[in-house]
XYZ file of C-alpha atoms in Angstrom:
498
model
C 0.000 0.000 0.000
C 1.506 3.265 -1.380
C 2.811 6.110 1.630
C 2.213 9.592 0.999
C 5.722 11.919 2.107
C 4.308 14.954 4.307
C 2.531 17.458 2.234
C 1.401 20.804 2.993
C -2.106 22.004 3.768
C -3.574 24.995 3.264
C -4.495 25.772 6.554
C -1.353 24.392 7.912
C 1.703 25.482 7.769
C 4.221 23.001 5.962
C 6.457 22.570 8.891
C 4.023 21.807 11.324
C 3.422 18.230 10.198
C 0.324 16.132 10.283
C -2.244 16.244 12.370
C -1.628 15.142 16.194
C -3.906 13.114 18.078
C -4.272 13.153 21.736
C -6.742 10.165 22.088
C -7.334 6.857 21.439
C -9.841 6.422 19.090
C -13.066 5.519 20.717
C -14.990 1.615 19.973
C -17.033 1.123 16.797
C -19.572 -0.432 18.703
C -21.629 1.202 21.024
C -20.211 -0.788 23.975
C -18.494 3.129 25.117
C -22.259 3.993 26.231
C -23.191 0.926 27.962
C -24.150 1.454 31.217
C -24.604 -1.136 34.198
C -27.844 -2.352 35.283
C -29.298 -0.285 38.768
C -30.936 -3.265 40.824
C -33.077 -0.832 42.555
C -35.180 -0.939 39.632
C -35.840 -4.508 41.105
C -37.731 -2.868 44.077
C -40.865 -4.811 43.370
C -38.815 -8.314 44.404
C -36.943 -6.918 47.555
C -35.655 -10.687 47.855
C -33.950 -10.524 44.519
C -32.550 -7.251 44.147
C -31.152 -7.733 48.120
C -29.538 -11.190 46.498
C -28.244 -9.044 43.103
C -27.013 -5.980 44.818
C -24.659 -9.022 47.330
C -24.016 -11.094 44.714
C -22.531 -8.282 42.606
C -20.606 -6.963 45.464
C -19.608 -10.367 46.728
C -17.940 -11.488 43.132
C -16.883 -8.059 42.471
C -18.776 -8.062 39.194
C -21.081 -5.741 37.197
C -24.980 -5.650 38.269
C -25.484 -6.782 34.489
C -23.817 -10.451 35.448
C -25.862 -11.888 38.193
C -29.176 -10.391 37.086
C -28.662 -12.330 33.943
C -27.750 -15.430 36.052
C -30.560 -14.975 38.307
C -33.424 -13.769 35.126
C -32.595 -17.576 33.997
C -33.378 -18.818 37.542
C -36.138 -17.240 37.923
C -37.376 -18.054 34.844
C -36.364 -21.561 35.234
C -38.604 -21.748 38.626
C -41.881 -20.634 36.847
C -41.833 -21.434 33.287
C -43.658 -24.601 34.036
C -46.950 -23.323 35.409
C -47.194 -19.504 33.814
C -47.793 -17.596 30.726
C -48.732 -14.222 30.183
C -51.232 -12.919 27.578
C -52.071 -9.814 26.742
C -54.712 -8.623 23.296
C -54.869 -12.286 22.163
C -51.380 -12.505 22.486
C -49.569 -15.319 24.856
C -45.872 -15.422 25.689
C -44.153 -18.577 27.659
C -42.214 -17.195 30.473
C -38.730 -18.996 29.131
C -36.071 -16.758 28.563
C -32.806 -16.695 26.395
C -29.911 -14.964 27.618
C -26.502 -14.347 26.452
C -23.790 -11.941 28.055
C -20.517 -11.395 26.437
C -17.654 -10.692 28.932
C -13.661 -11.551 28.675
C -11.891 -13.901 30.685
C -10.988 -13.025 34.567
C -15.098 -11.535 34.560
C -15.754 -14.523 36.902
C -18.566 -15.889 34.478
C -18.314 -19.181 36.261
C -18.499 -17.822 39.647
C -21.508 -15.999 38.776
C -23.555 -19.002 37.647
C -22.330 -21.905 39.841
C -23.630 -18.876 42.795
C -27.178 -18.757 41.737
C -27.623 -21.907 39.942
C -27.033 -24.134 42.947
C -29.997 -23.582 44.419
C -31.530 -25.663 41.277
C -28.845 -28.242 41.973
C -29.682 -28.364 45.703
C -33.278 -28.720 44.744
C -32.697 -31.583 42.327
C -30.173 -33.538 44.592
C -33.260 -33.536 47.344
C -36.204 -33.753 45.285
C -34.131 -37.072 43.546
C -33.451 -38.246 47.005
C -37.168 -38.449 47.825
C -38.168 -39.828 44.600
C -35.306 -42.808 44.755
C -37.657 -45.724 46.189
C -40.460 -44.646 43.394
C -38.188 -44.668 40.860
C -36.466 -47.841 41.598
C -39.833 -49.711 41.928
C -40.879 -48.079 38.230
C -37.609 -49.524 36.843
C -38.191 -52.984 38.498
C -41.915 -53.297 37.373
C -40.784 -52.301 34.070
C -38.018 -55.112 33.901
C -40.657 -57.190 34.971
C -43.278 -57.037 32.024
C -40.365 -56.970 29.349
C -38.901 -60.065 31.152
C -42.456 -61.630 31.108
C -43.163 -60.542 27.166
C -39.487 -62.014 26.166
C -40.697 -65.300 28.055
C -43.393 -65.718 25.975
C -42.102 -65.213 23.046
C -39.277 -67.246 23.488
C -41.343 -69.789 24.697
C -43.762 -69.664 21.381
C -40.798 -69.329 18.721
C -39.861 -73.019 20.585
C -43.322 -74.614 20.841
C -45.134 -73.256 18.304
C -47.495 -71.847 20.078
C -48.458 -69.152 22.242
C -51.619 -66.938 23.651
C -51.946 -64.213 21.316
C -53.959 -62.316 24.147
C -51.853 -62.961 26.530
C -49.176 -61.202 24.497
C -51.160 -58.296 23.106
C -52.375 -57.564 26.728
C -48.708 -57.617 27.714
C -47.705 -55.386 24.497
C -50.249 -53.182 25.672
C -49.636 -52.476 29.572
C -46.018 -52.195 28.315
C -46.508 -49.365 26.073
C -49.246 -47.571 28.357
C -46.504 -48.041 31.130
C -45.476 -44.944 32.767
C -42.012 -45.023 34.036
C -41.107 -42.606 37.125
C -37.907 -40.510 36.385
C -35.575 -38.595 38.663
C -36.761 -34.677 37.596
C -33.608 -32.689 35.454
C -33.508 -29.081 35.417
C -31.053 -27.993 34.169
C -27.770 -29.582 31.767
C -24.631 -28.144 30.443
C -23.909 -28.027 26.887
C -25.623 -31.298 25.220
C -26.759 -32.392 22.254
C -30.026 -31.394 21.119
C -30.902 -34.836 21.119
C -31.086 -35.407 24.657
C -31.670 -32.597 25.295
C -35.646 -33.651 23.865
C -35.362 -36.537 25.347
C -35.015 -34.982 29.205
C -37.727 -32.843 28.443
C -39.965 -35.292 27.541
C -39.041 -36.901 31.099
C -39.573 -33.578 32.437
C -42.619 -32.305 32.275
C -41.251 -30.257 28.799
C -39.557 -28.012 30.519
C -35.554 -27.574 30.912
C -32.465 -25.170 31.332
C -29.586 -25.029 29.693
C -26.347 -23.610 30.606
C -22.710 -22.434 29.673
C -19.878 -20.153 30.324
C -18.665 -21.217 27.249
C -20.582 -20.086 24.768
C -21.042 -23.779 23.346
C -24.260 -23.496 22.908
C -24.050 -20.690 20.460
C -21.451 -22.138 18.598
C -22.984 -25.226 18.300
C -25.978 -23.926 16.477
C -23.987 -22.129 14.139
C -21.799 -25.556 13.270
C -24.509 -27.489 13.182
C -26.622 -25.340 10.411
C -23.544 -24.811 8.896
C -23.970 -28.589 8.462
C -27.393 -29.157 7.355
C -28.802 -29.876 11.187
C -32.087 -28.302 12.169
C -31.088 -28.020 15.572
C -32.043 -23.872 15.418
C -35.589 -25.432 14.172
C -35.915 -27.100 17.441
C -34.699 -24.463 19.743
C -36.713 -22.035 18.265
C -40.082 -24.325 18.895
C -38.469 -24.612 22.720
C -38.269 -20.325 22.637
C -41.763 -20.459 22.263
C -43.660 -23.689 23.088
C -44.175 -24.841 19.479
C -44.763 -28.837 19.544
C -42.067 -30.618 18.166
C -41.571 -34.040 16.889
C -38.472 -35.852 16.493
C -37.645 -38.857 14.823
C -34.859 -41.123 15.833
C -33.955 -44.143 13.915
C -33.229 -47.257 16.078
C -35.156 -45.086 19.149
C -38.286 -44.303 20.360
C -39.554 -40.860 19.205
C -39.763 -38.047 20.936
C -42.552 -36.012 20.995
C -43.270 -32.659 22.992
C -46.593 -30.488 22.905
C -45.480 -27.503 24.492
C -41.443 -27.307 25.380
C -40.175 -24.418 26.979
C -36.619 -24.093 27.437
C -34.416 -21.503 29.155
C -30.926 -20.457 28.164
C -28.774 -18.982 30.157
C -24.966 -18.560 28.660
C -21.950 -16.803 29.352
C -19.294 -16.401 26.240
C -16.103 -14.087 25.251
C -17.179 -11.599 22.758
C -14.811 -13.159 20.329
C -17.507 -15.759 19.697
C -19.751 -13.726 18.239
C -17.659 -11.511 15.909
C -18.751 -11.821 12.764
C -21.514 -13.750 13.323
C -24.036 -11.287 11.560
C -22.014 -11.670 8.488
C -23.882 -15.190 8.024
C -27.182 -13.844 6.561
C -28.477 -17.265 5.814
C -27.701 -17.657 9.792
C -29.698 -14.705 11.172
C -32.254 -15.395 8.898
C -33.028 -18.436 11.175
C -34.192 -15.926 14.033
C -32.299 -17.339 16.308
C -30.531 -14.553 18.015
C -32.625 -12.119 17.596
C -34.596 -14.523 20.389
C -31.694 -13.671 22.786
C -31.710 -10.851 25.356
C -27.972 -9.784 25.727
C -25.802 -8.346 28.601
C -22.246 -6.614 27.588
C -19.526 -6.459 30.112
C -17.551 -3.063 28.083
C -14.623 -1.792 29.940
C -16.226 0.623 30.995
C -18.480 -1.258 33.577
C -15.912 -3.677 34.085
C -14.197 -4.581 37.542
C -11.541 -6.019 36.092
C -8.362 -4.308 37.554
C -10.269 -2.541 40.908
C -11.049 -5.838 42.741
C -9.768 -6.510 46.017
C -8.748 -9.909 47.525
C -11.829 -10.629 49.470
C -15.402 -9.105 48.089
C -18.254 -8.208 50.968
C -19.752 -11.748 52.043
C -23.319 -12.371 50.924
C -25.712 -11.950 54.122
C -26.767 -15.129 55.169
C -30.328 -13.726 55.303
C -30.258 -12.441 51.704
C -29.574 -15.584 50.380
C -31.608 -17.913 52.422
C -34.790 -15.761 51.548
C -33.648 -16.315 47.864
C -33.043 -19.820 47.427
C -36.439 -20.111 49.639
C -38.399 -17.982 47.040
C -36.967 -19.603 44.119
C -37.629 -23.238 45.932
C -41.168 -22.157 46.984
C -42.097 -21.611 43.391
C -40.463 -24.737 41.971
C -42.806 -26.739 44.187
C -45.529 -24.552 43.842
C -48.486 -26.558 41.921
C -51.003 -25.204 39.730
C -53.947 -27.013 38.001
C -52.552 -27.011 34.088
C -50.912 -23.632 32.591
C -52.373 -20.781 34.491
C -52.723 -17.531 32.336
C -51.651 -14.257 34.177
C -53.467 -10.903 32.358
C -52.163 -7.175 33.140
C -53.522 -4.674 35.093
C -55.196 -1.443 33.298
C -52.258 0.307 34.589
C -49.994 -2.733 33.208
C -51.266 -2.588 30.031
C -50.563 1.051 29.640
C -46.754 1.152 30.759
C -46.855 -1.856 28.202
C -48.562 0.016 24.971
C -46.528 2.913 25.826
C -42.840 0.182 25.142
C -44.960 -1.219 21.885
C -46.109 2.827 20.607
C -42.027 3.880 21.211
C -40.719 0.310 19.602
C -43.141 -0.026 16.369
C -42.297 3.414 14.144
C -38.396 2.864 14.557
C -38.384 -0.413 13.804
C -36.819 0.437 10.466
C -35.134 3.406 11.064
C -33.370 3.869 14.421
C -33.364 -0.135 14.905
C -32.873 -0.639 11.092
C -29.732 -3.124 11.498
C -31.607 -4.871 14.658
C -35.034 -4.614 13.663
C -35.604 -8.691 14.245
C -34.694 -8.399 18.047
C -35.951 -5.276 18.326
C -39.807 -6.522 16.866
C -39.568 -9.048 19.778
C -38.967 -6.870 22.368
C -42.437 -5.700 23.575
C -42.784 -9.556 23.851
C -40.048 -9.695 25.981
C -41.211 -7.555 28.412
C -44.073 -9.331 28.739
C -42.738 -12.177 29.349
C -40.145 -10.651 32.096
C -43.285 -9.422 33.701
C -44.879 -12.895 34.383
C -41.675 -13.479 36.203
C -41.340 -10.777 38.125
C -45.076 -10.975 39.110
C -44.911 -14.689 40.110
C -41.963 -13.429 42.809
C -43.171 -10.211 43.471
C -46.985 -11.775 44.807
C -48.513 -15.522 46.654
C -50.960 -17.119 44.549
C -49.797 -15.924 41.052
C -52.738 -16.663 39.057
C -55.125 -15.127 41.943
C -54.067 -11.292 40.806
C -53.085 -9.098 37.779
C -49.737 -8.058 36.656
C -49.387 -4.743 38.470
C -48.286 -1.318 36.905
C -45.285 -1.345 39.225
C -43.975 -5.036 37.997
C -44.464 -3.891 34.443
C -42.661 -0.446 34.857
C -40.244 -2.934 36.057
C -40.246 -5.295 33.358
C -39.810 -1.810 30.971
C -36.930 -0.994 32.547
C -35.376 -4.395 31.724
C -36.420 -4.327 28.036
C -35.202 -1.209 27.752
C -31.840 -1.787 29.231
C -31.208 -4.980 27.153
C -32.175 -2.974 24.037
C -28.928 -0.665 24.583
C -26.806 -3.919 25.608
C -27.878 -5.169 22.277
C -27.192 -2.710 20.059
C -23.555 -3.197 21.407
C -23.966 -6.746 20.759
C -25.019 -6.508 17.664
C -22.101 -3.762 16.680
C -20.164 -6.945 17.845
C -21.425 -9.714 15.803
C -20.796 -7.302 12.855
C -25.203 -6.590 12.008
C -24.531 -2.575 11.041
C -22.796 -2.580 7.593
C -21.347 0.832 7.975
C -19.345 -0.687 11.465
C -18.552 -3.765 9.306
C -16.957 -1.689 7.036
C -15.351 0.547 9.309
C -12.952 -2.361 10.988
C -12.835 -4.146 7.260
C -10.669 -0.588 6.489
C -8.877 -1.022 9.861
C -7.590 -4.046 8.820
C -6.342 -2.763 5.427
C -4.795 0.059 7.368
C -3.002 -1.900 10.122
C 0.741 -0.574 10.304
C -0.283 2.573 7.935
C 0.542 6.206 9.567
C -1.100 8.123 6.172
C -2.722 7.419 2.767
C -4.777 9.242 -0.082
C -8.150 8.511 0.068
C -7.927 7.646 -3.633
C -5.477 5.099 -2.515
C -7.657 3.384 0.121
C -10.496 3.388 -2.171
C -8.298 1.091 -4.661
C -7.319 -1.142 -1.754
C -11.143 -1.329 -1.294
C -12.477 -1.759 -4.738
C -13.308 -5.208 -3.892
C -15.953 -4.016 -1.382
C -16.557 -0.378 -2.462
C -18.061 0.473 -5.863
C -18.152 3.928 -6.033
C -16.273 6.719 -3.752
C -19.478 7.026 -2.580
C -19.642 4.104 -0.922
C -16.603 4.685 0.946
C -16.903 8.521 2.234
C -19.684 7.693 4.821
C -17.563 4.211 6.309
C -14.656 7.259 6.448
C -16.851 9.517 8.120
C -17.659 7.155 10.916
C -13.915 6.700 11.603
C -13.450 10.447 11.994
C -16.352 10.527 14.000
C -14.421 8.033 16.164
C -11.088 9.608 16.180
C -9.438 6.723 13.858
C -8.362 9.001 10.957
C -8.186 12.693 10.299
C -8.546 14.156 6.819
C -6.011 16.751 5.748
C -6.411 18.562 2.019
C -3.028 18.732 0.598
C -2.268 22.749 -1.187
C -3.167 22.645 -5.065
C -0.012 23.361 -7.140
C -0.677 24.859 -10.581
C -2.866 23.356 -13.031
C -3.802 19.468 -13.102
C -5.409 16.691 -11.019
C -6.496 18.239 -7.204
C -4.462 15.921 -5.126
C -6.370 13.501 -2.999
C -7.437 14.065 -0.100
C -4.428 12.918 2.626
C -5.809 10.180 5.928
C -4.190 9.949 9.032
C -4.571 7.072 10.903
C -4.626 7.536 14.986
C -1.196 6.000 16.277
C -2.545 5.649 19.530
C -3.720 1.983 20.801
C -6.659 1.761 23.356
């Protein structure tokens, strides 16, 4: 790539040199105004936002880390029971979530902290269920022992009770077996996955701090697998039927699944790039958390963090285990309040008209959110009231649920800067790279380096103008001498590294 020699400017004296820069350039992405989440907005749970506000100080994290943890709990603990419905409209009470945070952010420590409870609950629920669960298994043996006898004994003799054996064929098929319950599993294969949901009453969690979830869904469409197909029927309770040669089928009316994963940002880059990918929905079904440097704790921790009050987090592994044993008769519809209902139109009436203008290069996650929110307000009302299904989703808990919406929607606009969905910041850091170890070129030059992506000039000068606007380049006119060509127009790229 051709370098220019210092030129003069006409504002600019010769000897002064280029331009100076006295800071780094600021991110592409929008990660720079990403602010923390405030668990005070949480007032209508006291039990939960006492848990977050420890947890975060405990671990020395950002807000935005446990509340995603402990959404997926929470979720997790009512999904079962409750939907929400609102105009016609019905939303499951399953979330996904994704935050993106770099190692030493304590991503493990933040979900092995709220997830136990679940683990605590299985390991005692299982331990009660043991005796039932052996009989099952034995009585089971039994009839399959029993059907093998006979027909052993008829492919000897001849002959055999046809009754006998259809009444045996019968009770084995209409056989229920007891299972240990499963909520939640780490990283598997969609495969069983369906499988322990079918053995658990449809519902299940998954988690990572991995990302392998994510990245598994993008190899496996890559290869020809449907496995998006079938997590987007678990997003939202679409029945699914899966056929396994050699094994029994697995079929589920209503699954509801809950994601909760942790993953470095790296992960994602690029990911938007794969249209054929995003056109599968998928992540636009995703509510994202971003751990920028600038909410980061990485670098100000101390040794120990304040312990977590033994009060907070009994009452929150009580309220969580409360409503996992809490029963219901069937799936219990929750409605909103009048006062609900308006703090939700008034999300839907700010969402709808910038759909495609403000939100034009997120407009798939952003025509989900007002569904969102109503689904983090049948959560938050099954922990902020007894009985559930007895009242309406208050104003209050939907104010709440607003402020969560609307705090994920600027967390993903930075993750979708990230995963490369705006063209003009894909462009932008596809320049970067063609500058990398460059102090100056002509834009004429650049554009040549670009023709491959660039058409026209055109194309380039607003991609140029977003990297002024983020102190990456300057632009410099070099003085006109005598007749001719005007010289190009001179860049200078920022020396300074973040």
């Amino acid at each position: 790539m051709p370098l220019l020699d210092d030129a003069g400017f006409p504002d600019e004296p010769a000897d002064k040199g280029p331009p100076q820069f006295e800071e780094p350039p600021e991110p592409l992405e929008e990660q720079c105004g990403v602010e923390d989440f405030d668990p005070e907005k949480l007032h209508c749970i006291p039990e939960m936002r006492d848990m977050l506000i420890a947890a975060a100080k405990s671990l020395q994290v950002p807000a935005v880390m446990p509340l995603i943890a402990m959404l997926g709990v929470m979720a997790i603990s009512v999904q079962k029971n409750f939907q929400v419905e609102v105009e016609g409209h019905t939303e499951t009470l399953n979330l996904y979530l994704l935050y993106l945070a770099l190692p030493s952010e304590r991503k493990s420590a933040v979900q092995n902290l709220f997830f136990q409870v679940l683990f605590a609950y299985e390991s005692e629920v299982n331990k009660q269920l043991a005796p039932e669960v052996e009989k099952s298994n034995t009585d089971y043996a039994v009839l399959i022992s029993r059907r093998e006898a006979l027909i052993k004994k008829a492919s000897k003799s001849g002959e055999h009770d046809q009754e006998e054996l259809d009444d045996l064929s019968e009770e084995i098929a209409s056989f229920e077996k007891k299972h240990f319950i499963k909520l939640v599993m780490d990283d598997t294969t969609v495969e069983a996955l369906t499988v322990w949901m079918e053995e658990n009453e449809e519902c299940m969690a998954l988690i990572s701090t991995e990302g392998g979830p994510i990245q598994n869904m993008r190899d496996r469409y890559k290869s020809g697998s449907n496995m998006d197909s079938t997590y987007l029927k678990m997003y939202s309770g679409d029945p699914y039927n899966g056929t396994r040669i050699g094994r029994k089928n697995v079929s589920l009316q209503r699954p509801r699944l809950t994601m909760c994963v942790a993953a470095q940002p790296v992960i994602m880059e690029g990911l938007m790039s794969d249209r054929q990918y995003v056109d599968t929905g998928m992540m636009s079904r995703f509510l994202f958390g971003i751990v920028s440097e600038s909410i980061s704790k990485v670098g100000k921790r101390t040794v120990t963090g304040a312990p977590i009050p033994y009060d907070v987090k009994a009452s929150y592994e009580r309220k969580v285990m409360q409503l996992l044993d809490y029963q219901t008769e069937g799936m219990q519809t929750l409605k909103l309040s009048a006062g609900a209902f308006k703090a939700y139109e008034a999300l839907f009436n700010y969402i709808e008209p910038r759909i495609r203008d403000e939100f034009y290069f997120m407009q798939d996650w952003v025509g989900k959110l007002p569904g969102q929110a109503l689904r983090l307000a049948g959560i938050l009302h099954c922990f902020a009231v007894p009985n559930p299904e007895q009242h309406e989703i208050s104003m209050e808990v939907m104010g709440a649920a607003v402020d969560l919406a609307t705090f994920f929607l600027k967390h993903a606009k930075a993750a979708y800067g990230i995963m490369g969905s705006d063209p003009k910041v894909s462009d932008a850091k596809y320049i970067l790279k063609k500058l990398d170890g460059v102090k100056q070129i002509t834009k004429r030059d650049l554009f040549n380096q670009c023709r491959g992506r660039f058409k026209k000039m055109d194309e380039l000068e607003p991609v140029i103008g977003l990297l002024m606007d983020h102190n990456y380049l300057r632009e410099m006119i070099p003085q006109s001498t005598g007749a001719g060509r005007k010289p190009s127009p001179v860049l200078y790229i920022n020396p300074i590294k973040k």
